[in-house]
């Protein structure tokens, strides 16, 4: 929450408000709102009920008073009346006059003297007598209410005898029973309110707590998920699919999206780390390659320089030595040129060069390679196996590069096979691929060296006496890969080796 909003909220709080009950709590605010609304409802309802009762009781009391007075005015027995004498009347013997809260008196309209009264009045006289007599003389009734505490309703009506107003009948009715009833109602409402409001507030607090409990759970789980960054967790909600259920579903959907995004980021991190590792590895390989290449180039260069020096200081008469030195020069220059060619091929391979491939019949290519190998042979027999059966074999290749591959394998076979040995070249089509195998009966390769012979500049110990740079098989491996194929090697030390090129029959994608 922004600081300014928090500060504004803090300023609403009275200083005495307990800190453990923050007004920012939704539960407390809900309870307070509920209680205030309930209190307002109870007040309006209680007041309405009270006013209605006041009105009803007042109307009822008035009706009774008027009824009694009018009844009396009809039933009072007039014994004597002016002008013959003073007014004399007999009140009817009715129970109502004996009612403790009803007071009756009859007065002479001429003199204003009370001539008869109910037992409930004793020796007292009802008030407003003079006004009642005056109204009766005008043949009018009169209504008055006396007092604020012990209230009395008074109704006066003219007493008529032989068509003349002779007196006034006054009926008073005490409102005390009604007032007591209203007092009790007021007390009841106050007590009820005092009892109901705290109970309702307590119930509201409990209900709000129960309704908000899942939200508190959500907040706790969300905080845990955020801390542990475990986006696979979900908010557990087993209740109905109401607003809270909807909230849980929305938060869970959001978590699922977060989980997906998190996985993507992790995947990207992983890819980046892998790419970094590959880059580091490539750099290391390149550095080793440059070091090895420099080392390999230094030897022929040293020999060339030494021979050039020898030639420089030599006498014209030293013909055989000159010839030997020149032959050394030519040999080393050729070796260097071969090495530089190999390095160039590998550098192009590293730069991502691709060979152009097209369908080519393999048999003529293999036969030509075999012919060239025979020219290089120094006492080894070079044979071609199975070429007849595979006359029709066609593969998608780069003919020059593929021939270079075959010559590398044949050259190795001849280099590592002593005179009298046998080098065989075989072409066949098996298990959905084209296979070209170069086998020999040479020195073989130790099992420890076999997995490493395709590495650049790697040479087995037994091969050190024979010339070579250790790049041939690397180039052969790259050419095979460019054709979507591979080279496998098997060997038994002392008995011979076999290198097989596996080519797919379908065109490689790239
Ligand atoms: P090199 O120029 O040394 O021949 P290659 O990359 O062609 O380089 O071969 C790598 C190593 O594999 C050789 O030094 C040798 O130890 C071993 N090798 C390759 N072909 C044969 C084979 N036909 N017989 C025995 N060893 C072989």
XYZ file of C-alpha atoms and ligand atoms in Angstrom:
537
model
C 0.000 0.000 0.000
C 1.408 3.461 -0.795
C 2.704 5.367 2.230
C 0.401 8.344 1.739
C -2.693 6.071 1.835
C -1.400 4.297 4.951
C -0.778 7.678 6.562
C -4.315 8.801 5.664
C -5.805 5.652 7.199
C -3.714 6.108 10.312
C -5.153 9.593 10.751
C -8.747 8.282 10.966
C -7.921 6.204 13.993
C -8.714 7.743 17.332
C -5.654 7.748 19.606
C -7.306 5.347 22.065
C -7.980 2.685 19.392
C -6.137 -0.564 20.303
C -3.235 -1.288 17.968
C -4.023 -5.044 17.877
C -7.352 -4.300 16.219
C -6.342 -2.399 13.089
C -9.165 -0.619 11.279
C -7.510 -1.702 8.040
C -8.721 -5.230 8.828
C -11.511 -6.102 6.396
C -13.080 -8.391 8.976
C -13.371 -5.577 11.511
C -14.672 -3.117 8.945
C -17.311 -5.585 7.741
C -18.409 -6.223 11.335
C -18.577 -2.513 12.094
C -20.598 -1.757 8.984
C -22.954 -4.606 9.707
C -23.422 -3.540 13.319
C -24.001 0.123 12.418
C -26.584 -0.849 9.789
C -28.315 -3.216 12.190
C -28.373 -0.535 14.913
C -29.898 1.958 12.457
C -32.513 -0.622 11.404
C -33.385 -1.459 15.027
C -33.653 2.258 15.896
C -35.912 3.077 12.930
C -38.057 0.028 13.540
C -38.327 0.664 17.324
C -39.133 4.340 16.865
C -41.769 3.559 14.237
C -43.364 0.939 16.433
C -43.366 3.286 19.431
C -44.906 6.218 17.535
C -47.550 3.956 16.014
C -48.490 2.653 19.415
C -48.636 6.180 20.904
C -50.987 7.236 18.147
C -53.150 4.119 18.350
C -53.462 4.286 22.130
C -54.300 7.983 22.029
C -57.002 7.491 19.410
C -58.419 4.546 21.300
C -58.492 6.437 24.593
C -60.123 9.417 22.933
C -62.751 7.186 21.340
C -63.598 5.541 24.646
C -63.839 8.892 26.437
C -66.082 10.385 23.778
C -68.217 7.234 23.721
C -68.712 7.259 27.494
C -69.523 10.984 27.507
C -72.068 10.729 24.693
C -73.615 7.655 26.241
C -73.949 9.465 29.543
C -75.425 12.568 27.959
C -78.163 10.328 26.600
C -78.802 8.255 29.683
C -78.494 10.784 32.542
C -81.872 11.160 34.217
C -82.748 14.873 34.647
C -85.018 15.238 37.712
C -85.342 19.010 37.791
C -83.990 21.647 35.528
C -84.088 25.462 35.272
C -86.064 27.649 34.979
C -88.223 25.721 37.522
C -85.376 25.017 39.933
C -81.770 24.138 40.058
C -80.476 21.188 38.027
C -80.874 17.786 39.652
C -79.756 14.611 37.908
C -79.323 10.891 38.611
C -76.317 9.162 37.061
C -77.081 5.760 35.567
C -75.782 2.896 37.706
C -73.155 1.708 35.223
C -69.997 -0.153 35.842
C -67.972 2.225 33.740
C -68.268 4.937 36.324
C -66.805 2.601 38.829
C -63.769 1.986 36.572
C -60.813 3.392 38.484
C -59.413 5.361 35.527
C -62.682 7.005 34.449
C -64.043 10.160 36.122
C -67.480 11.641 35.486
C -69.128 14.886 36.621
C -72.300 16.737 35.594
C -72.512 20.521 36.089
C -75.347 23.014 35.831
C -74.999 24.980 32.614
C -76.421 28.083 34.244
C -74.513 28.252 37.525
C -71.508 26.100 36.639
C -72.039 24.125 39.859
C -71.246 20.384 39.868
C -74.488 18.559 40.577
C -73.345 14.927 40.271
C -69.982 13.068 40.109
C -68.695 9.507 39.979
C -67.375 7.787 43.086
C -63.880 7.720 41.544
C -63.690 11.537 41.822
C -64.418 11.558 45.536
C -64.735 15.215 46.578
C -62.585 16.475 43.694
C -63.686 18.302 40.596
C -62.453 17.725 37.020
C -60.478 20.694 35.620
C -61.538 22.923 32.718
C -65.051 23.155 34.188
C -65.574 26.825 33.318
C -64.473 26.285 29.688
C -66.675 23.182 29.451
C -69.704 25.092 30.711
C -68.999 27.911 28.270
C -68.715 25.439 25.378
C -71.922 23.649 26.490
C -73.766 26.934 26.484
C -72.748 27.260 22.861
C -73.945 23.634 22.496
C -70.406 22.507 21.628
C -68.302 19.608 22.895
C -64.761 20.235 24.197
C -61.617 18.111 24.351
C -58.658 18.735 26.627
C -55.634 16.780 27.771
C -54.242 17.538 31.178
C -50.702 17.189 32.478
C -47.457 15.794 31.161
C -46.880 12.985 33.641
C -50.201 11.736 35.023
C -52.062 12.621 31.912
C -55.865 12.908 31.722
C -58.088 13.013 28.651
C -61.183 15.218 29.292
C -64.197 15.364 27.024
C -67.242 17.547 27.689
C -70.587 17.407 25.927
C -73.789 19.455 26.535
C -76.592 17.853 28.561
C -79.862 18.515 26.770
C -83.310 18.197 28.339
C -86.526 18.983 26.490
C -84.551 20.561 23.676
C -82.567 22.844 25.959
C -78.985 22.743 27.157
C -79.334 22.367 30.890
C -75.905 21.168 31.865
C -72.590 19.719 30.821
C -71.377 16.107 31.126
C -67.608 15.928 31.664
C -65.744 12.616 31.364
C -62.062 12.325 32.277
C -60.011 9.275 31.465
C -56.584 8.664 32.908
C -53.842 7.873 30.362
C -51.615 6.295 32.998
C -52.171 2.680 31.827
C -51.234 3.711 28.281
C -48.231 5.642 29.546
C -47.119 2.623 31.548
C -47.470 0.472 28.492
C -45.358 2.918 26.490
C -42.798 3.109 29.304
C -42.503 -0.676 29.252
C -42.187 -0.688 25.477
C -39.387 1.891 25.650
C -37.567 -0.165 28.242
C -38.061 -3.317 26.193
C -36.703 -1.701 23.041
C -33.683 -0.275 24.871
C -32.926 -3.596 26.567
C -33.516 -5.535 23.364
C -31.208 -3.202 21.446
C -28.549 -3.393 24.153
C -28.733 -7.194 24.063
C -29.234 -7.777 20.336
C -26.579 -5.392 19.013
C -23.531 -6.864 20.828
C -24.789 -10.397 20.064
C -25.275 -9.514 16.406
C -21.856 -7.791 16.308
C -20.259 -10.938 17.794
C -22.067 -13.148 15.290
C -21.078 -10.788 12.477
C -17.434 -10.982 13.617
C -17.546 -14.799 13.612
C -19.321 -14.964 10.222
C -16.984 -12.418 8.625
C -14.058 -14.427 10.016
C -15.422 -17.620 8.495
C -16.153 -15.969 5.154
C -12.695 -14.385 4.999
C -10.769 -17.416 6.340
C -10.189 -18.902 2.833
C -8.839 -15.539 1.668
C -6.388 -15.500 4.588
C -5.382 -19.051 3.538
C -4.911 -17.872 -0.064
C -2.713 -14.994 1.074
C -0.589 -17.338 3.229
C -0.200 -19.910 0.434
C 0.595 -17.185 -2.112
C 3.276 -15.772 0.223
C 4.791 -19.265 0.667
C 4.748 -19.823 -3.115
C 6.441 -16.472 -3.648
C 9.119 -17.232 -1.033
C 9.857 -20.765 -2.243
C 9.366 -19.776 -5.931
C 7.490 -23.086 -6.230
C 4.981 -22.236 -8.963
C 3.844 -25.847 -9.237
C 1.866 -25.422 -5.989
C -1.821 -24.536 -6.154
C -4.274 -22.900 -3.778
C -6.502 -25.560 -2.198
C -10.190 -24.656 -2.179
C -12.858 -27.309 -1.725
C -15.815 -25.000 -1.186
C -18.529 -24.068 -3.672
C -17.687 -22.121 -6.843
C -18.794 -18.801 -5.361
C -16.781 -15.537 -5.366
C -14.082 -17.136 -3.181
C -14.016 -20.260 -5.360
C -13.769 -18.048 -8.419
C -10.879 -16.152 -6.826
C -9.078 -19.446 -6.069
C -9.593 -20.627 -9.657
C -8.302 -17.312 -11.041
C -5.220 -17.341 -8.783
C -4.553 -20.992 -9.741
C -4.843 -20.173 -13.455
C -2.398 -17.313 -12.909
C -0.014 -19.696 -11.085
C -0.219 -22.156 -13.997
C 0.766 -19.356 -16.380
C 3.582 -18.320 -14.044
C 4.757 -21.932 -13.886
C 4.836 -22.100 -17.699
C 6.734 -18.807 -17.928
C 9.106 -19.965 -15.170
C 9.819 -23.177 -17.064
C 10.457 -21.204 -20.228
C 12.892 -18.918 -18.399
C 14.587 -21.938 -16.815
C 14.751 -23.615 -20.224
C 16.286 -20.457 -21.693
C 18.818 -20.375 -18.820
C 19.601 -23.994 -19.408
C 20.019 -23.435 -23.158
C 22.227 -20.427 -22.471
C 24.376 -22.439 -20.062
C 24.634 -25.261 -22.604
C 25.507 -22.784 -25.364
C 28.152 -21.227 -23.093
C 29.608 -24.647 -22.338
C 29.652 -25.494 -26.053
C 31.329 -22.172 -26.817
C 33.960 -22.749 -24.139
C 34.554 -26.249 -25.464
C 34.848 -24.995 -29.048
C 37.283 -22.313 -27.926
C 39.392 -24.890 -26.098
C 39.343 -27.181 -29.149
C 40.330 -24.275 -31.400
C 43.178 -23.290 -29.104
C 44.462 -26.868 -29.010
C 44.054 -27.090 -32.776
C 46.128 -23.944 -33.346
C 48.810 -25.131 -30.905
C 48.952 -28.573 -32.560
C 48.979 -27.065 -36.061
C 51.837 -24.679 -35.154
C 53.736 -27.574 -33.668
C 53.211 -29.716 -36.770
C 54.242 -26.901 -39.108
C 57.376 -26.089 -37.097
C 59.073 -29.431 -37.804
C 59.016 -29.279 -41.636
C 59.902 -25.586 -41.524
C 62.935 -26.301 -39.315
C 64.036 -29.072 -41.675
C 63.557 -26.812 -44.714
C 65.595 -24.020 -43.086
C 68.344 -26.429 -42.034
C 68.574 -27.893 -45.542
C 68.557 -24.426 -47.081
C 71.499 -23.479 -44.784
C 73.333 -26.652 -45.747
C 72.812 -25.865 -49.439
C 74.034 -22.317 -48.858
C 77.370 -23.369 -47.333
C 77.904 -26.411 -49.498
C 80.680 -26.573 -52.126
C 79.735 -27.041 -55.714
C 81.596 -30.379 -55.672
C 79.368 -31.992 -52.991
C 76.851 -33.246 -55.549
C 75.379 -36.275 -53.698
C 74.816 -34.247 -50.469
C 73.228 -31.447 -52.489
C 70.854 -33.914 -54.120
C 69.999 -35.401 -50.697
C 69.401 -31.969 -49.190
C 67.230 -30.911 -52.133
C 65.257 -34.151 -51.867
C 64.731 -33.452 -48.130
C 63.615 -29.923 -48.997
C 61.154 -31.160 -51.604
C 59.841 -33.893 -49.286
C 59.282 -31.541 -46.337
C 57.762 -28.890 -48.589
C 55.345 -31.522 -49.925
C 54.538 -32.654 -46.382
C 53.945 -29.075 -45.359
C 51.783 -28.438 -48.357
C 49.737 -31.547 -47.495
C 49.431 -30.375 -43.906
C 48.382 -26.894 -44.947
C 45.777 -28.437 -47.291
C 44.423 -30.553 -44.454
C 44.309 -27.548 -42.133
C 42.501 -25.564 -44.786
C 39.915 -28.306 -45.230
C 39.303 -28.434 -41.480
C 39.209 -24.631 -41.196
C 36.556 -24.565 -43.907
C 34.671 -27.303 -42.107
C 34.789 -25.250 -38.876
C 33.592 -22.197 -40.789
C 30.459 -24.174 -41.673
C 31.253 -25.029 -45.266
C 28.770 -27.435 -46.845
C 29.508 -29.880 -49.607
C 27.324 -29.882 -52.697
C 25.802 -33.381 -53.049
C 24.263 -35.090 -56.049
C 23.337 -38.655 -56.918
C 26.430 -40.460 -58.212
C 27.102 -44.110 -59.091
C 29.576 -45.356 -56.502
C 31.195 -48.255 -58.344
C 33.404 -46.225 -60.750
C 34.496 -44.010 -57.857
C 35.481 -46.978 -55.700
C 37.314 -48.626 -58.606
C 39.295 -45.472 -59.310
C 40.233 -45.111 -55.622
C 41.340 -48.734 -55.670
C 43.470 -48.106 -58.748
C 45.150 -45.100 -57.123
C 45.771 -47.101 -53.953
C 47.522 -49.799 -55.958
C 49.932 -47.112 -57.229
C 50.751 -46.151 -53.633
C 51.133 -49.746 -52.401
C 54.607 -50.858 -51.356
C 54.305 -54.609 -51.496
C 50.752 -54.820 -50.121
C 47.995 -56.468 -52.110
C 45.039 -54.132 -52.809
C 41.787 -55.885 -53.738
C 38.262 -54.777 -54.505
C 35.473 -56.974 -53.076
C 31.817 -57.078 -54.060
C 32.001 -54.270 -56.636
C 30.262 -56.456 -59.223
C 27.263 -57.099 -57.023
C 27.018 -53.388 -56.245
C 27.372 -52.084 -59.785
C 24.054 -50.282 -59.598
C 24.683 -48.644 -56.217
C 24.077 -44.928 -56.414
C 24.370 -42.498 -53.509
C 23.931 -38.788 -53.034
C 27.483 -37.621 -52.581
C 30.092 -35.051 -53.415
C 32.346 -37.192 -55.692
C 35.606 -35.313 -55.034
C 35.159 -35.238 -51.278
C 34.009 -38.852 -51.187
C 37.027 -39.958 -53.172
C 39.246 -37.985 -50.757
C 37.612 -39.892 -47.900
C 38.317 -43.257 -49.559
C 41.911 -42.267 -50.274
C 42.467 -41.230 -46.637
C 41.229 -44.659 -45.471
C 43.214 -46.526 -48.173
C 46.341 -44.454 -47.486
C 46.086 -45.285 -43.769
C 45.512 -48.967 -44.519
C 48.641 -49.033 -46.703
C 50.669 -46.982 -44.190
C 49.876 -49.279 -41.284
C 50.071 -52.584 -43.176
C 53.524 -54.046 -43.759
C 54.585 -55.327 -47.193
C 52.966 -58.654 -48.026
C 49.784 -57.645 -46.222
C 46.371 -57.246 -47.788
C 44.165 -54.178 -48.135
C 40.577 -54.785 -49.262
C 37.966 -52.307 -50.447
C 34.343 -53.492 -50.366
C 31.112 -51.863 -51.487
C 27.677 -53.160 -50.531
C 24.145 -52.103 -49.805
C 22.784 -53.425 -46.496
C 20.036 -52.591 -43.964
C 18.863 -49.575 -45.935
C 22.298 -47.975 -46.206
C 25.314 -48.025 -48.487
C 28.507 -49.317 -46.883
C 32.055 -48.870 -48.122
C 34.578 -50.824 -46.032
C 38.375 -50.528 -46.072
C 40.059 -53.403 -44.201
C 43.659 -54.352 -43.793
C 45.863 -56.949 -42.188
C 48.129 -54.320 -40.647
C 49.350 -53.422 -37.163
C 45.853 -52.746 -35.814
C 44.856 -50.213 -33.162
C 44.988 -50.690 -29.382
C 41.516 -50.620 -27.696
C 42.595 -47.549 -25.694
C 43.401 -45.596 -28.886
C 40.381 -46.677 -30.917
C 37.883 -44.150 -29.469
C 40.340 -41.263 -30.014
C 41.673 -41.778 -33.540
C 39.089 -39.377 -35.046
C 40.356 -36.518 -32.866
C 42.480 -33.914 -34.626
C 46.228 -34.585 -34.432
C 45.689 -37.766 -32.455
C 48.144 -40.490 -33.382
C 48.498 -43.876 -31.678
C 51.903 -44.716 -30.235
C 52.499 -47.496 -32.787
C 51.974 -45.027 -35.648
C 54.676 -42.552 -34.658
C 57.340 -44.162 -36.916
C 55.100 -43.777 -39.939
C 54.638 -40.328 -41.482
C 51.378 -38.541 -40.876
C 49.789 -35.580 -39.186
C 46.827 -37.118 -37.349
C 44.339 -35.058 -39.394
C 43.298 -37.642 -42.011
C 40.547 -39.360 -40.029
C 39.197 -35.998 -38.741
C 38.723 -34.900 -42.337
C 37.242 -38.296 -43.281
C 34.808 -38.064 -40.357
C 33.729 -34.556 -41.404
C 33.180 -35.658 -45.031
C 31.058 -38.639 -43.870
C 28.998 -36.339 -41.621
C 28.438 -33.944 -44.549
C 26.873 -36.892 -46.381
C 24.606 -37.607 -43.402
C 26.690 -40.700 -42.632
C 29.378 -41.852 -40.204
C 32.521 -43.979 -40.025
C 32.891 -46.934 -37.664
C 36.208 -48.622 -36.887
C 37.014 -52.080 -35.538
C 40.487 -53.443 -34.987
C 42.489 -56.253 -33.409
C 46.023 -55.167 -32.594
C 48.568 -57.090 -34.653
C 45.915 -58.560 -36.946
C 44.389 -55.627 -38.762
C 41.685 -52.966 -38.819
C 38.460 -52.265 -40.686
C 36.923 -48.824 -41.328
C 33.343 -48.761 -42.629
C 31.646 -45.692 -44.136
C 27.855 -45.805 -43.634
C 25.888 -43.644 -46.075
C 22.140 -43.150 -45.963
C 20.327 -44.002 -49.186
C 18.096 -40.945 -48.858
C 19.365 -37.430 -49.453
C 20.491 -35.734 -46.216
C 18.468 -32.639 -45.292
C 21.274 -30.141 -45.388
P 47.653 -40.184 -39.594
O 48.118 -39.076 -40.458
O 48.500 -40.336 -38.365
O 47.435 -41.435 -40.308
P 44.883 -40.243 -39.213
O 43.935 -39.242 -38.644
O 44.615 -40.690 -40.573
O 46.306 -39.654 -39.038
O 44.900 -41.482 -38.267
C 44.943 -41.270 -36.894
C 45.569 -42.449 -36.222
O 44.740 -43.595 -36.332
C 46.834 -42.883 -36.841
O 47.918 -42.153 -36.341
C 46.919 -44.334 -36.419
O 47.428 -44.461 -35.139
C 45.510 -44.757 -36.430
N 45.122 -45.469 -37.690
C 44.358 -44.954 -38.676
N 44.156 -45.903 -39.643
C 44.789 -47.033 -39.217
C 44.930 -48.344 -39.759
N 44.396 -48.693 -40.914
N 45.664 -49.249 -39.043
C 46.210 -48.902 -37.878
N 46.113 -47.681 -37.300
C 45.409 -46.749 -37.977
